[in-house]
Amino acid sequence: MRIGMVGLGKMGGNMAERLRRGGHEVVGYDRDPSISDVGTLKELVDRLEAPRAVWVMVPAGEPTRATVAELGELLDRDDVIIDGGNSHYVDDQRHAGELGAKGVGFVDVGVSGGVWGLENGYALMAGGDAAHIQRLMPVFETLKPEGPDGFVHAGAVGAGHFAKMVHNGIEYGMMQAFAEGWELLEAADVVTDVAGAFKSWRHGTVIRSWLLDLLVRALEDDPELTQLRGYAQDSGEGRWTVQAAVDHAVPLPVITAALYARFASRQEDSPAMKMVAALRQQFGGHAVTSATSGEGAAPPPGGAA
């Protein structure tokens, strides 16, 4: 099918490429004219056939809100907007209400896969009307990994980003546990091959995982993590997860502690935060802070610039 893609950065660009490899026609728009197929959102809409589908992959918050609002003025009844960024689920519900009054559909999709998604596929968590989801299934089938898993219609509008929000909160806790274990092994002077210990856990143990694989990769690249400063940003979804837990009176001690640990990383050069920073760079191509210059270091090979 033909689909518009707004935002061709490290995620949106790779997703557009995976769709093209899967036989879809993608019309892409980005503020960078060197990678954009059209010059404006209006040109993008004009290049699509009704009923249109436009996937938005721009930063959460005001950039997404402004993009959705502009598209809402350009699209017609029965067209649909897909927000695949890391938006707050409350924004999704507001967008759906505003667009619905004009007959334009809205679907929210939590997307996980980072810079590796182009080759491995993306885990997709969708929220929206069943008819809209069904119409977009050819796109979802192409983007997700091969096999039966990797996609869920999580519920009504907002459910996709809510599920992704919780996913990222769990991710915070898992990364923090690995990082603290690494710090203890390094500090104890009992284990002389710390990297080898982690590598030995990759098969046959209950903590084997893709994150563990990425941790081993990070240690192979920089065994003592001397090239990183112990500073880790948070995407905002960890905060939203903790706030949702407060709203629903659900205790989240591990995820909350992991979020606070990231806050603490901004006050001192935490050894554990070096590992969190390294993992974020490995799986998502996120910029990291150099230990020497304080400048943002480049992502790993295969990551986005």
Short mmCIF file of N, CA, C and O in Angstrom, two decimals, residues 90-173:
data_model
loop_
_atom_site.label_atom_id
_atom_site.label_comp_id
_atom_site.label_asym_id
_atom_site.label_seq_id
_atom_site.Cartn_x
_atom_site.Cartn_y
_atom_site.Cartn_z
N VAL A 90 -2.32 10.26 26.96
CA VAL A 90 -3.34 11.30 27.13
C VAL A 90 -3.42 12.18 25.89
O VAL A 90 -4.51 12.59 25.46
N ASP A 91 -2.26 12.47 25.27
CA ASP A 91 -2.26 13.23 24.02
C ASP A 91 -2.99 12.47 22.92
O ASP A 91 -3.71 13.06 22.11
N ASP A 92 -2.81 11.14 22.88
CA ASP A 92 -3.49 10.32 21.88
C ASP A 92 -4.99 10.49 21.97
O ASP A 92 -5.68 10.66 20.96
N GLN A 93 -5.50 10.41 23.17
CA GLN A 93 -6.94 10.50 23.36
C GLN A 93 -7.48 11.86 22.95
O GLN A 93 -8.56 11.97 22.36
N ARG A 94 -6.70 12.91 23.23
CA ARG A 94 -7.12 14.25 22.80
C ARG A 94 -7.08 14.37 21.27
O ARG A 94 -8.01 14.91 20.67
N HIS A 95 -6.02 13.84 20.65
CA HIS A 95 -5.93 13.89 19.19
C HIS A 95 -7.09 13.15 18.55
O HIS A 95 -7.67 13.63 17.56
N ALA A 96 -7.41 11.97 19.07
CA ALA A 96 -8.49 11.17 18.50
C ALA A 96 -9.81 11.93 18.56
O ALA A 96 -10.61 11.88 17.62
N GLY A 97 -10.05 12.61 19.66
CA GLY A 97 -11.29 13.36 19.80
C GLY A 97 -11.37 14.52 18.82
O GLY A 97 -12.41 14.74 18.18
N GLU A 98 -10.27 15.26 18.68
CA GLU A 98 -10.26 16.41 17.78
C GLU A 98 -10.37 15.98 16.32
O GLU A 98 -11.11 16.57 15.54
N LEU A 99 -9.64 14.92 15.95
CA LEU A 99 -9.67 14.46 14.56
C LEU A 99 -10.99 13.76 14.24
O LEU A 99 -11.50 13.86 13.13
N GLY A 100 -11.52 13.04 15.22
CA GLY A 100 -12.77 12.33 15.01
C GLY A 100 -13.91 13.25 14.65
O GLY A 100 -14.81 12.87 13.89
N ALA A 101 -13.90 14.47 15.18
CA ALA A 101 -14.94 15.43 14.86
C ALA A 101 -14.92 15.80 13.38
O ALA A 101 -15.92 16.25 12.83
N LYS A 102 -13.78 15.59 12.73
CA LYS A 102 -13.65 15.88 11.30
C LYS A 102 -13.74 14.61 10.45
O LYS A 102 -13.61 14.68 9.23
N GLY A 103 -13.91 13.46 11.11
CA GLY A 103 -13.99 12.21 10.40
C GLY A 103 -12.65 11.59 10.06
O GLY A 103 -12.58 10.62 9.30
N VAL A 104 -11.56 12.15 10.63
CA VAL A 104 -10.22 11.61 10.40
C VAL A 104 -9.88 10.64 11.52
O VAL A 104 -10.08 10.95 12.70
N GLY A 105 -9.38 9.47 11.18
CA GLY A 105 -9.05 8.47 12.18
C GLY A 105 -7.69 8.71 12.80
O GLY A 105 -6.84 9.44 12.26
N PHE A 106 -7.47 8.09 13.96
CA PHE A 106 -6.20 8.22 14.66
C PHE A 106 -5.85 6.88 15.30
O PHE A 106 -6.68 6.26 15.97
N VAL A 107 -4.61 6.45 15.10
CA VAL A 107 -4.09 5.22 15.69
C VAL A 107 -2.77 5.53 16.36
O VAL A 107 -1.92 6.22 15.77
N ASP A 108 -2.58 5.08 17.59
CA ASP A 108 -1.30 5.26 18.27
C ASP A 108 -0.56 3.92 18.29
O ASP A 108 -1.16 2.88 18.55
N VAL A 109 0.73 3.96 18.00
CA VAL A 109 1.53 2.74 17.94
C VAL A 109 2.83 2.94 18.72
O VAL A 109 3.66 3.78 18.35
N GLY A 110 2.98 2.19 19.81
CA GLY A 110 4.27 2.13 20.48
C GLY A 110 5.21 1.26 19.67
O GLY A 110 4.83 0.16 19.28
N VAL A 111 6.40 1.76 19.40
CA VAL A 111 7.36 1.07 18.54
C VAL A 111 8.64 0.81 19.31
O VAL A 111 9.22 1.74 19.88
N SER A 112 9.08 -0.44 19.34
CA SER A 112 10.34 -0.79 19.98
C SER A 112 11.20 -1.57 18.99
O SER A 112 10.69 -2.39 18.24
N GLY A 113 12.48 -1.32 19.02
CA GLY A 113 13.38 -2.01 18.10
C GLY A 113 14.65 -1.23 17.84
O GLY A 113 15.66 -1.79 17.43
N GLY A 114 14.60 0.09 18.08
CA GLY A 114 15.78 0.91 17.96
C GLY A 114 16.42 0.84 16.58
O GLY A 114 15.76 0.60 15.57
N VAL A 115 17.74 1.03 16.56
CA VAL A 115 18.45 1.05 15.28
C VAL A 115 18.56 -0.33 14.65
O VAL A 115 18.97 -0.46 13.50
N TRP A 116 18.17 -1.38 15.39
CA TRP A 116 18.24 -2.74 14.88
C TRP A 116 16.95 -3.16 14.18
O TRP A 116 16.88 -4.23 13.58
N GLY A 117 15.93 -2.32 14.25
CA GLY A 117 14.63 -2.71 13.72
C GLY A 117 14.58 -2.90 12.22
O GLY A 117 13.78 -3.68 11.72
N LEU A 118 15.43 -2.17 11.49
CA LEU A 118 15.42 -2.30 10.03
C LEU A 118 15.63 -3.75 9.62
O LEU A 118 14.93 -4.26 8.74
N GLU A 119 16.58 -4.42 10.24
CA GLU A 119 16.87 -5.80 9.88
C GLU A 119 16.05 -6.80 10.69
O GLU A 119 15.64 -7.84 10.16
N ASN A 120 15.82 -6.52 11.98
CA ASN A 120 15.18 -7.49 12.86
C ASN A 120 13.67 -7.33 12.97
O ASN A 120 12.98 -8.25 13.43
N GLY A 121 13.16 -6.17 12.57
CA GLY A 121 11.74 -5.90 12.75
C GLY A 121 11.49 -5.12 14.03
O GLY A 121 12.33 -5.06 14.93
N TYR A 122 10.30 -4.55 14.12
CA TYR A 122 9.91 -3.71 15.25
C TYR A 122 8.75 -4.35 16.01
O TYR A 122 7.81 -4.84 15.40
N ALA A 123 8.84 -4.32 17.34
CA ALA A 123 7.69 -4.72 18.15
C ALA A 123 6.70 -3.56 18.13
O ALA A 123 7.07 -2.41 18.39
N LEU A 124 5.44 -3.86 17.83
CA LEU A 124 4.43 -2.83 17.64
C LEU A 124 3.27 -3.05 18.60
O LEU A 124 2.74 -4.16 18.69
N MET A 125 2.88 -2.00 19.31
CA MET A 125 1.75 -2.03 20.23
C MET A 125 0.76 -0.96 19.76
O MET A 125 1.06 0.23 19.88
N ALA A 126 -0.38 -1.36 19.22
CA ALA A 126 -1.29 -0.42 18.57
C ALA A 126 -2.54 -0.17 19.40
O ALA A 126 -3.07 -1.09 20.04
N GLY A 127 -3.00 1.07 19.36
CA GLY A 127 -4.27 1.43 19.97
C GLY A 127 -5.14 2.14 18.96
O GLY A 127 -4.65 3.00 18.21
N GLY A 128 -6.41 1.77 18.91
CA GLY A 128 -7.29 2.44 17.97
C GLY A 128 -8.48 1.60 17.60
O GLY A 128 -8.67 0.48 18.10
N ASP A 129 -9.31 2.13 16.72
CA ASP A 129 -10.51 1.45 16.25
C ASP A 129 -10.13 0.21 15.45
O ASP A 129 -9.18 0.22 14.66
N ALA A 130 -10.87 -0.86 15.63
CA ALA A 130 -10.55 -2.13 14.97
C ALA A 130 -10.53 -2.00 13.45
O ALA A 130 -9.71 -2.64 12.78
N ALA A 131 -11.40 -1.20 12.89
CA ALA A 131 -11.44 -1.03 11.44
C ALA A 131 -10.17 -0.36 10.93
O ALA A 131 -9.64 -0.73 9.87
N HIS A 132 -9.68 0.62 11.67
CA HIS A 132 -8.43 1.28 11.28
C HIS A 132 -7.25 0.32 11.39
O HIS A 132 -6.37 0.28 10.52
N ILE A 133 -7.24 -0.45 12.47
CA ILE A 133 -6.14 -1.41 12.67
C ILE A 133 -6.12 -2.43 11.53
O ILE A 133 -5.07 -2.75 10.97
N GLN A 134 -7.29 -2.94 11.17
CA GLN A 134 -7.37 -3.94 10.12
C GLN A 134 -6.88 -3.38 8.79
O GLN A 134 -6.18 -4.05 8.02
N ARG A 135 -7.24 -2.15 8.52
CA ARG A 135 -6.82 -1.51 7.27
C ARG A 135 -5.30 -1.35 7.19
O ARG A 135 -4.71 -1.43 6.11
N LEU A 136 -4.67 -1.16 8.33
CA LEU A 136 -3.22 -0.92 8.38
C LEU A 136 -2.41 -2.20 8.58
O LEU A 136 -1.18 -2.14 8.63
N MET A 137 -3.07 -3.35 8.69
CA MET A 137 -2.35 -4.59 8.97
C MET A 137 -1.25 -4.92 7.95
O MET A 137 -0.20 -5.44 8.34
N PRO A 138 -1.41 -4.63 6.66
CA PRO A 138 -0.29 -4.90 5.75
C PRO A 138 0.99 -4.15 6.14
O PRO A 138 2.10 -4.67 6.00
N VAL A 139 0.82 -2.94 6.65
CA VAL A 139 1.97 -2.15 7.10
C VAL A 139 2.55 -2.76 8.38
O VAL A 139 3.77 -2.93 8.51
N PHE A 140 1.68 -3.10 9.33
CA PHE A 140 2.15 -3.69 10.58
C PHE A 140 2.87 -5.02 10.32
O PHE A 140 3.90 -5.30 10.94
N GLU A 141 2.33 -5.82 9.43
CA GLU A 141 2.93 -7.13 9.14
C GLU A 141 4.33 -6.97 8.56
O GLU A 141 5.22 -7.79 8.82
N THR A 142 4.54 -5.94 7.79
CA THR A 142 5.86 -5.70 7.20
C THR A 142 6.84 -5.18 8.23
O THR A 142 8.03 -5.55 8.23
N LEU A 143 6.39 -4.33 9.12
CA LEU A 143 7.29 -3.71 10.10
C LEU A 143 7.67 -4.66 11.23
O LEU A 143 8.79 -4.61 11.75
N LYS A 144 6.78 -5.55 11.64
CA LYS A 144 7.06 -6.41 12.78
C LYS A 144 8.04 -7.52 12.42
O LYS A 144 8.25 -7.81 11.24
N PRO A 145 8.63 -8.19 13.41
CA PRO A 145 9.50 -9.33 13.11
C PRO A 145 8.70 -10.47 12.49
O PRO A 145 7.48 -10.55 12.64
N GLU A 146 9.40 -11.35 11.81
CA GLU A 146 8.74 -12.53 11.25
C GLU A 146 8.24 -13.43 12.38
O GLU A 146 8.82 -13.46 13.46
N GLY A 147 7.16 -14.16 12.12
CA GLY A 147 6.61 -15.04 13.14
C GLY A 147 5.34 -14.50 13.74
O GLY A 147 4.86 -13.42 13.38
N PRO A 148 4.78 -15.23 14.71
CA PRO A 148 3.47 -14.87 15.25
C PRO A 148 3.49 -13.71 16.24
O PRO A 148 2.45 -13.11 16.51
N ASP A 149 4.64 -13.40 16.80
CA ASP A 149 4.71 -12.37 17.83
C ASP A 149 5.23 -11.04 17.26
O ASP A 149 5.65 -10.97 16.11
N GLY A 150 5.19 -10.03 18.08
CA GLY A 150 5.74 -8.74 17.68
C GLY A 150 4.70 -7.67 17.40
O GLY A 150 5.04 -6.52 17.17
N PHE A 151 3.41 -8.04 17.41
CA PHE A 151 2.34 -7.06 17.20
C PHE A 151 1.19 -7.37 18.13
O PHE A 151 0.83 -8.53 18.33
N VAL A 152 0.60 -6.30 18.69
CA VAL A 152 -0.63 -6.46 19.47
C VAL A 152 -1.53 -5.26 19.23
O VAL A 152 -1.06 -4.12 19.16
N HIS A 153 -2.83 -5.54 19.01
CA HIS A 153 -3.83 -4.48 19.07
C HIS A 153 -4.22 -4.40 20.54
O HIS A 153 -5.05 -5.16 21.03
N ALA A 154 -3.60 -3.45 21.24
CA ALA A 154 -3.66 -3.42 22.70
C ALA A 154 -5.00 -2.93 23.23
O ALA A 154 -5.33 -3.20 24.39
N GLY A 155 -5.75 -2.21 22.41
CA GLY A 155 -7.02 -1.68 22.89
C GLY A 155 -7.40 -0.43 22.13
O GLY A 155 -6.97 -0.22 20.99
N ALA A 156 -8.22 0.40 22.74
CA ALA A 156 -8.68 1.63 22.11
C ALA A 156 -7.53 2.64 22.03
O ALA A 156 -6.41 2.39 22.49
N VAL A 157 -7.81 3.79 21.45
CA VAL A 157 -6.79 4.83 21.30
C VAL A 157 -6.14 5.13 22.66
O VAL A 157 -6.82 5.30 23.67
N GLY A 158 -4.83 5.18 22.67
CA GLY A 158 -4.06 5.40 23.89
C GLY A 158 -3.44 4.13 24.43
O GLY A 158 -2.43 4.18 25.13
N ALA A 159 -4.05 2.97 24.10
CA ALA A 159 -3.56 1.70 24.65
C ALA A 159 -2.18 1.34 24.12
O ALA A 159 -1.36 0.75 24.83
N GLY A 160 -1.90 1.69 22.86
CA GLY A 160 -0.60 1.36 22.30
C GLY A 160 0.53 2.07 23.01
O GLY A 160 1.53 1.45 23.40
N HIS A 161 0.38 3.36 23.19
CA HIS A 161 1.42 4.13 23.87
C HIS A 161 1.46 3.84 25.37
O HIS A 161 2.52 3.93 25.99
N PHE A 162 0.32 3.47 25.95
CA PHE A 162 0.35 3.08 27.37
C PHE A 162 1.16 1.80 27.53
O PHE A 162 1.99 1.68 28.45
N ALA A 163 0.95 0.82 26.63
CA ALA A 163 1.71 -0.43 26.70
C ALA A 163 3.20 -0.17 26.49
O ALA A 163 4.05 -0.73 27.18
N LYS A 164 3.53 0.71 25.53
CA LYS A 164 4.94 1.04 25.28
C LYS A 164 5.54 1.77 26.48
O LYS A 164 6.73 1.59 26.81
N MET A 165 4.77 2.61 27.13
CA MET A 165 5.22 3.32 28.32
C MET A 165 5.62 2.34 29.41
O MET A 165 6.70 2.45 30.02
N VAL A 166 4.78 1.34 29.64
CA VAL A 166 5.09 0.33 30.66
C VAL A 166 6.30 -0.50 30.21
O VAL A 166 7.18 -0.83 31.02
N HIS A 167 6.36 -0.84 28.93
CA HIS A 167 7.52 -1.55 28.38
C HIS A 167 8.81 -0.80 28.70
O HIS A 167 9.80 -1.39 29.15
N ASN A 168 8.81 0.51 28.48
CA ASN A 168 10.02 1.28 28.74
C ASN A 168 10.33 1.37 30.23
O ASN A 168 11.50 1.41 30.63
N GLY A 169 9.30 1.39 31.06
CA GLY A 169 9.54 1.36 32.50
C GLY A 169 10.22 0.07 32.91
O GLY A 169 11.17 0.07 33.72
N ILE A 170 9.76 -1.06 32.37
CA ILE A 170 10.40 -2.35 32.65
C ILE A 170 11.84 -2.34 32.15
O ILE A 170 12.76 -2.83 32.83
N GLU A 171 12.04 -1.76 31.00
CA GLU A 171 13.40 -1.64 30.42
C GLU A 171 14.31 -0.88 31.38
O GLU A 171 15.48 -1.26 31.58
N TYR A 172 13.81 0.19 31.98
CA TYR A 172 14.59 0.96 32.96
C TYR A 172 15.08 0.03 34.07
O TYR A 172 16.25 0.05 34.46
N GLY A 173 14.15 -0.76 34.62
CA GLY A 173 14.49 -1.63 35.74
C GLY A 173 15.50 -2.70 35.35
O GLY A 173 16.43 -2.99 36.11
#
